[in-house]
GROMACS .gro file of C-alpha atoms in nm:
model
  300
    1MET     CA    1   0.605  -0.025   1.769
    2ASN     CA    2   0.575   0.099   1.413
    3LEU     CA    3   0.633  -0.214   1.206
    4ILE     CA    4   0.671  -0.300   0.838
    5PHE     CA    5   0.560  -0.645   0.724
    6ALA     CA    6   0.700  -0.822   0.418
    7GLY     CA    7   0.557  -1.159   0.318
    8SER     CA    8   0.354  -1.349   0.063
    9GLY     CA    9   0.256  -1.698   0.184
   10ALA     CA   10  -0.015  -1.796   0.430
   11PHE     CA   11   0.250  -1.889   0.689
   12GLY     CA   12   0.283  -1.523   0.787
   13ILE     CA   13  -0.087  -1.446   0.829
   14PRO     CA   14  -0.123  -1.528   1.203
   15THR     CA   15   0.177  -1.306   1.278
   16LEU     CA   16   0.043  -1.025   1.059
   17ARG     CA   17  -0.288  -1.038   1.246
   18TRP     CA   18  -0.106  -1.022   1.578
   19MET     CA   19   0.105  -0.727   1.462
   20HIS     CA   20  -0.209  -0.541   1.353
   21ALA     CA   21  -0.380  -0.606   1.688
   22ASN     CA   22  -0.082  -0.513   1.907
   23HIS     CA   23   0.130  -0.267   1.710
   24HIS     CA   24   0.104  -0.018   1.425
   25VAL     CA   25   0.165  -0.182   1.086
   26VAL     CA   26   0.294   0.099   0.865
   27ALA     CA   27   0.293  -0.096   0.538
   28VAL     CA   28   0.270  -0.449   0.398
   29TYR     CA   29   0.494  -0.554   0.108
   30THR     CA   30   0.415  -0.868  -0.091
   31GLN     CA   31   0.471  -1.038  -0.427
   32PRO     CA   32   0.268  -0.911  -0.726
   33SER     CA   33  -0.064  -1.075  -0.815
   34LYS     CA   34  -0.026  -1.369  -1.054
   35PRO     CA   35  -0.258  -1.557  -1.293
   36ALA     CA   36  -0.414  -1.858  -1.122
   37GLY     CA   37  -0.687  -2.113  -1.180
   38ARG     CA   38  -0.843  -2.233  -1.502
   39GLY     CA   39  -0.930  -1.881  -1.609
   40LEU     CA   40  -0.582  -1.752  -1.522
   41LYS     CA   41  -0.741  -1.470  -1.324
   42LEU     CA   42  -0.497  -1.236  -1.154
   43THR     CA   43  -0.486  -1.347  -0.789
   44ALA     CA   44  -0.330  -1.161  -0.500
   45THR     CA   45  -0.108  -1.339  -0.247
   46PRO     CA   46  -0.265  -1.469   0.076
   47VAL     CA   47  -0.087  -1.191   0.264
   48ALA     CA   48  -0.218  -0.922   0.027
   49ARG     CA   49  -0.574  -1.045   0.071
   50GLU     CA   50  -0.541  -1.061   0.450
   51ALA     CA   51  -0.380  -0.717   0.472
   52ALA     CA   52  -0.655  -0.566   0.261
   53SER     CA   53  -0.920  -0.720   0.487
   54LEU     CA   54  -0.747  -0.560   0.786
   55GLY     CA   55  -0.742  -0.222   0.614
   56LEU     CA   56  -0.362  -0.211   0.591
   57PRO     CA   57  -0.172  -0.040   0.307
   58VAL     CA   58  -0.050  -0.305   0.062
   59ILE     CA   59   0.239  -0.260  -0.181
   60GLU     CA   60   0.280  -0.534  -0.442
   61THR     CA   61   0.638  -0.547  -0.564
   62ALA     CA   62   0.865  -0.793  -0.740
   63ASP     CA   63   1.166  -0.639  -0.564
   64ILE     CA   64   1.128  -0.492  -0.217
   65SER     CA   65   1.490  -0.378  -0.235
   66SER     CA   66   1.394  -0.128  -0.506
   67GLU     CA   67   1.127   0.028  -0.287
   68THR     CA   68   1.162   0.328  -0.055
   69LEU     CA   69   1.048   0.189   0.276
   70PRO     CA   70   0.868   0.415   0.524
   71ALA     CA   71   1.016   0.488   0.866
   72GLY     CA   72   0.961   0.222   1.128
   73ASP     CA   73   1.108   0.038   1.423
   74ALA     CA   74   1.154  -0.298   1.252
   75VAL     CA   75   1.083  -0.495   0.934
   76VAL     CA   76   0.927  -0.839   0.983
   77VAL     CA   77   0.989  -1.075   0.689
   78ILE     CA   78   0.799  -1.406   0.662
   79ALA     CA   79   0.788  -1.619   0.345
   80LEU     CA   80   0.837  -1.320   0.116
   81GLY     CA   81   0.995  -1.514  -0.171
   82GLN     CA   82   1.252  -1.247  -0.252
   83LYS     CA   83   1.615  -1.174  -0.172
   84VAL     CA   84   1.648  -0.871   0.053
   85SER     CA   85   1.923  -0.611   0.014
   86PRO     CA   86   2.146  -0.493   0.301
   87ALA     CA   87   1.958  -0.162   0.297
   88VAL     CA   88   1.630  -0.341   0.376
   89ALA     CA   89   1.800  -0.575   0.625
   90THR     CA   90   1.919  -0.277   0.830
   91HIS     CA   91   1.613  -0.057   0.784
   92GLY     CA   92   1.447   0.094   1.089
   93THR     CA   93   1.549   0.124   1.451
   94PHE     CA   94   1.606  -0.248   1.499
   95GLY     CA   95   1.652  -0.368   1.140
   96ALA     CA   96   1.483  -0.662   0.969
   97VAL     CA   97   1.402  -1.000   1.123
   98ASN     CA   98   1.285  -1.320   0.959
   99LEU     CA   99   1.059  -1.596   1.096
  100HIS     CA  100   1.181  -1.931   0.961
  101ALA     CA  101   0.996  -2.261   1.009
  102SER     CA  102   1.278  -2.477   1.146
  103LEU     CA  103   1.520  -2.501   1.435
  104LEU     CA  104   1.814  -2.341   1.261
  105PRO     CA  105   2.078  -2.423   1.157
  106ARG     CA  106   1.885  -2.741   1.069
  107TRP     CA  107   1.684  -2.710   0.748
  108ARG     CA  108   1.791  -2.387   0.590
  109GLY     CA  109   1.612  -2.337   0.261
  110ALA     CA  110   1.281  -2.339   0.081
  111ALA     CA  111   1.102  -2.642   0.231
  112PRO     CA  112   1.198  -2.689   0.598
  113ILE     CA  113   0.866  -2.840   0.709
  114HIS     CA  114   0.861  -3.098   0.429
  115HIS     CA  115   1.215  -3.210   0.508
  116ALA     CA  116   1.170  -3.224   0.886
  117ILE     CA  117   0.886  -3.475   0.846
  118TRP     CA  118   1.057  -3.663   0.564
  119ALA     CA  119   1.376  -3.708   0.766
  120GLY     CA  120   1.188  -3.833   1.071
  121ASP     CA  121   1.283  -3.545   1.302
  122PRO     CA  122   1.108  -3.588   1.638
  123VAL     CA  123   1.082  -3.214   1.695
  124THR     CA  124   1.087  -2.892   1.492
  125GLY     CA  125   0.996  -2.530   1.553
  126ASN     CA  126   1.046  -2.170   1.447
  127THR     CA  127   1.354  -1.951   1.458
  128ILE     CA  128   1.369  -1.573   1.429
  129ILE     CA  129   1.694  -1.451   1.274
  130ARG     CA  130   1.842  -1.132   1.145
  131LEU     CA  131   1.855  -1.125   0.768
  132ALA     CA  132   2.197  -1.201   0.619
  133GLU     CA  133   2.360  -1.224   0.278
  134ARG     CA  134   2.348  -1.606   0.283
  135MET     CA  135   2.005  -1.768   0.297
  136ASP     CA  136   1.880  -1.833   0.651
  137ALA     CA  137   2.231  -1.782   0.790
  138GLY     CA  138   2.169  -1.478   1.013
  139VAL     CA  139   2.223  -1.467   1.388
  140MET     CA  140   1.941  -1.624   1.590
  141LEU     CA  141   1.725  -1.403   1.812
  142GLY     CA  142   1.484  -1.662   1.949
  143HIS     CA  143   1.319  -1.995   1.882
  144SER     CA  144   1.012  -2.202   1.969
  145THR     CA  145   0.973  -2.581   1.955
  146ARG     CA  146   0.696  -2.823   1.863
  147PRO     CA  147   0.699  -3.206   1.850
  148ILE     CA  148   0.627  -3.378   1.519
  149GLU     CA  149   0.344  -3.625   1.576
  150PRO     CA  150   0.341  -3.967   1.400
  151THR     CA  151   0.053  -3.867   1.169
  152ASP     CA  152   0.150  -3.503   1.108
  153THR     CA  153   0.145  -3.389   0.747
  154THR     CA  154   0.325  -3.086   0.611
  155GLY     CA  155  -0.010  -2.908   0.586
  156ARG     CA  156  -0.098  -2.963   0.952
  157LEU     CA  157   0.250  -2.880   1.080
  158HIS     CA  158   0.261  -2.566   0.861
  159ASP     CA  159  -0.053  -2.433   1.029
  160LEU     CA  160   0.067  -2.522   1.379
  161LEU     CA  161   0.404  -2.353   1.330
  162ALA     CA  162   0.236  -2.049   1.175
  163SER     CA  163   0.019  -2.020   1.486
  164ASP     CA  164   0.334  -2.026   1.702
  165GLY     CA  165   0.483  -1.726   1.520
  166PRO     CA  166   0.312  -1.439   1.708
  167ALA     CA  167   0.431  -1.546   2.055
  168LEU     CA  168   0.789  -1.582   1.935
  169LEU     CA  169   0.787  -1.246   1.758
  170SER     CA  170   0.640  -1.086   2.071
  171GLU     CA  171   0.936  -1.215   2.274
  172VAL     CA  172   1.190  -1.085   2.023
  173LEU     CA  173   1.033  -0.740   1.993
  174ALA     CA  174   1.011  -0.714   2.372
  175SER     CA  175   1.383  -0.792   2.397
  176PHE     CA  176   1.454  -0.515   2.147
  177ALA     CA  177   1.254  -0.265   2.349
  178ALA     CA  178   1.418  -0.371   2.674
  179GLY     CA  179   1.768  -0.381   2.530
  180THR     CA  180   1.809  -0.744   2.632
  181SER     CA  181   1.836  -0.910   2.289
  182THR     CA  182   2.116  -1.170   2.282
  183PRO     CA  183   2.193  -1.282   1.924
  184VAL     CA  184   2.340  -1.632   1.884
  185VAL     CA  185   2.562  -1.723   1.589
  186GLN     CA  186   2.455  -2.040   1.406
  187ASP     CA  187   2.680  -2.345   1.425
  188GLU     CA  188   2.782  -2.401   1.063
  189SER     CA  189   2.883  -2.761   1.136
  190LYS     CA  190   2.516  -2.845   1.203
  191VAL     CA  191   2.368  -2.692   0.886
  192THR     CA  192   2.133  -2.906   0.675
  193VAL     CA  193   1.966  -2.783   0.358
  194ALA     CA  194   1.595  -2.813   0.278
  195ARG     CA  195   1.608  -2.817  -0.099
  196LYS     CA  196   1.304  -2.706  -0.299
  197ILE     CA  197   1.041  -2.977  -0.344
  198SER     CA  198   0.986  -3.091  -0.704
  199ARG     CA  199   0.772  -3.353  -0.875
  200GLN     CA  200   1.069  -3.589  -0.860
  201SER     CA  201   1.065  -3.548  -0.482
  202THR     CA  202   0.727  -3.723  -0.469
  203LEU     CA  203   0.842  -4.055  -0.616
  204ILE     CA  204   0.814  -4.329  -0.353
  205ASP     CA  205   1.049  -4.625  -0.321
  206PHE     CA  206   0.841  -4.909  -0.176
  207ALA     CA  207   1.160  -5.107  -0.119
  208THR     CA  208   1.241  -4.882   0.179
  209THR     CA  209   1.075  -4.934   0.518
  210ALA     CA  210   0.709  -4.871   0.594
  211ASP     CA  211   0.811  -4.591   0.830
  212GLU     CA  212   1.020  -4.421   0.560
  213VAL     CA  213   0.739  -4.445   0.305
  214SER     CA  214   0.491  -4.312   0.559
  215ARG     CA  215   0.711  -4.012   0.640
  216HIS     CA  216   0.767  -3.945   0.271
  217ILE     CA  217   0.396  -3.944   0.192
  218ARG     CA  218   0.309  -3.725   0.492
  219ALA     CA  219   0.588  -3.483   0.401
  220MET     CA  220   0.438  -3.435   0.055
  221SER     CA  221   0.082  -3.384   0.185
  222PRO     CA  222  -0.113  -3.189   0.082
  223SER     CA  223   0.120  -3.045  -0.181
  224PRO     CA  224   0.258  -3.159  -0.417
  225GLY     CA  225   0.119  -3.498  -0.305
  226CYS     CA  226   0.243  -3.851  -0.376
  227ARG     CA  227   0.061  -4.010  -0.668
  228PHE     CA  228   0.023  -4.375  -0.754
  229ARG     CA  229  -0.110  -4.563  -1.052
  230SER     CA  230  -0.343  -4.834  -0.924
  231GLY     CA  231  -0.485  -5.152  -1.074
  232ASP     CA  232  -0.749  -4.965  -1.274
  233GLY     CA  233  -0.489  -4.738  -1.433
  234SER     CA  234  -0.608  -4.420  -1.256
  235ASN     CA  235  -0.402  -4.193  -1.038
  236MET     CA  236  -0.461  -4.128  -0.670
  237THR     CA  237  -0.296  -3.923  -0.401
  238LEU     CA  238  -0.223  -4.086  -0.064
  239HIS     CA  239  -0.236  -3.820   0.204
  240VAL     CA  240  -0.205  -3.979   0.548
  241VAL     CA  241  -0.049  -4.321   0.595
  242LYS     CA  242   0.022  -4.518   0.915
  243ALA     CA  243   0.312  -4.760   0.917
  244THR     CA  244   0.283  -5.092   1.098
  245GLU     CA  245   0.505  -5.398   1.115
  246GLY     CA  246   0.428  -5.699   0.895
  247ILE     CA  247   0.538  -5.889   0.587
  248GLY     CA  248   0.447  -5.812   0.227
  249SER     CA  249   0.588  -5.754  -0.120
  250PRO     CA  250   0.697  -5.393  -0.185
  251GLY     CA  251   0.419  -5.193  -0.350
  252VAL     CA  252   0.171  -5.482  -0.347
  253ILE     CA  253  -0.165  -5.469  -0.169
  254GLY     CA  254  -0.205  -5.748   0.087
  255THR     CA  255  -0.514  -5.946   0.185
  256ASP     CA  256  -0.591  -5.698   0.464
  257GLY     CA  257  -0.562  -5.396   0.231
  258ARG     CA  258  -0.225  -5.282   0.362
  259ILE     CA  259   0.066  -5.211   0.127
  260GLY     CA  260   0.393  -5.403   0.142
  261THR     CA  261   0.732  -5.230   0.167
  262GLY     CA  262   1.092  -5.339   0.212
  263ARG     CA  263   1.018  -5.378   0.581
  264GLY     CA  264   0.675  -5.345   0.741
  265LEU     CA  265   0.328  -5.269   0.605
  266LEU     CA  266   0.153  -4.941   0.533
  267GLU     CA  267  -0.198  -4.891   0.661
  268VAL     CA  268  -0.368  -4.635   0.441
  269LEU     CA  269  -0.584  -4.387   0.632
  270GLU     CA  270  -0.693  -4.157   0.352
  271LEU     CA  271  -0.694  -4.148  -0.028
  272GLN     CA  272  -0.776  -3.878  -0.278
  273PRO     CA  273  -0.866  -3.986  -0.633
  274GLU     CA  274  -0.736  -3.756  -0.904
  275GLY     CA  275  -0.981  -3.468  -0.935
  276GLY     CA  276  -1.184  -3.586  -0.636
  277ARG     CA  277  -1.198  -3.529  -0.262
  278ALA     CA  278  -1.000  -3.702   0.011
  279MET     CA  279  -1.177  -3.997   0.173
  280PRO     CA  280  -1.112  -4.293   0.406
  281LEU     CA  281  -0.982  -4.609   0.236
  282ALA     CA  282  -1.308  -4.794   0.311
  283THR     CA  283  -1.502  -4.527   0.121
  284TYR     CA  284  -1.254  -4.527  -0.165
  285ARG     CA  285  -1.295  -4.903  -0.206
  286ASN     CA  286  -1.669  -4.871  -0.270
  287GLY     CA  287  -1.679  -4.921  -0.645
  288ARG     CA  288  -1.302  -4.883  -0.692
  289PRO     CA  289  -1.035  -5.152  -0.718
  290TRP     CA  290  -0.813  -5.215  -0.414
  291ALA     CA  291  -0.765  -5.587  -0.429
  292ALA     CA  292  -0.505  -5.817  -0.279
  293GLY     CA  293  -0.221  -5.869  -0.523
  294ASP     CA  294  -0.268  -5.538  -0.706
  295SER     CA  295   0.056  -5.342  -0.750
  296LEU     CA  296   0.095  -4.969  -0.695
  297ILE     CA  297   0.341  -4.771  -0.906
  298SER     CA  298   0.463  -4.429  -0.789
  299VAL     CA  299   0.425  -4.159  -1.054
  300SER     CA  300   0.533  -3.794  -1.049
   0.00000   0.00000   0.00000
């Protein structure tokens, strides 16, 4: 097929590579380059950089709806970061489809992976939908599933779901070509919303259970990360935490190095000091305070 790709984030890269290898990608639309880093150097989106490396034509635009799209069979939209007009949604032989990282109608919105882990969902997946006026509300064309493992972080699950995208898109495009596509309307009574993650979202309540704290921390890893002020007054980011049963005071380090919560203890697997690299707790404790009785305070 002749396909148009529209996306910005790294989530769409595996699917873009698959499209390039198996179809003809007519054009790639993405967000404009933005200043980044200490030097505020203009930096292209991950999709723009990948498309350029594949030799594909890249159009940077702040509004794809204002562009004149080339002819094509379908538009594939993945993490574009823009609202799409009805003209774009219906462009091409088969119109526009969107790969969304949740099992819709659960977790419509900006941060579906974060919220699936945070809520303790046992399984998640991808859904391909037709674009609609309301966010993530289009009819469903196909889905794939993946279990959420007890130590999964948002970063790991993001990459796994991204890698599942090509196979799902292949199924949907094949159904278009064969005339067998069977759209399914979403059940509005089952909609949940994955609100955008903010700094306030990272604040941990140690009075909740160890399992809840563990899920919260893993949901915020690697970005934006949960930060704590420790006994030496420095900040640190806890990336992967295992919850176990036990007794302890909320937010206080026990004699075995685990952290107390409202119910159960947290076993810390990995820490990242502010400005440093991630490391096992045993390594972190070499020359740094992590003593029984020290309190940890969540900071945004």
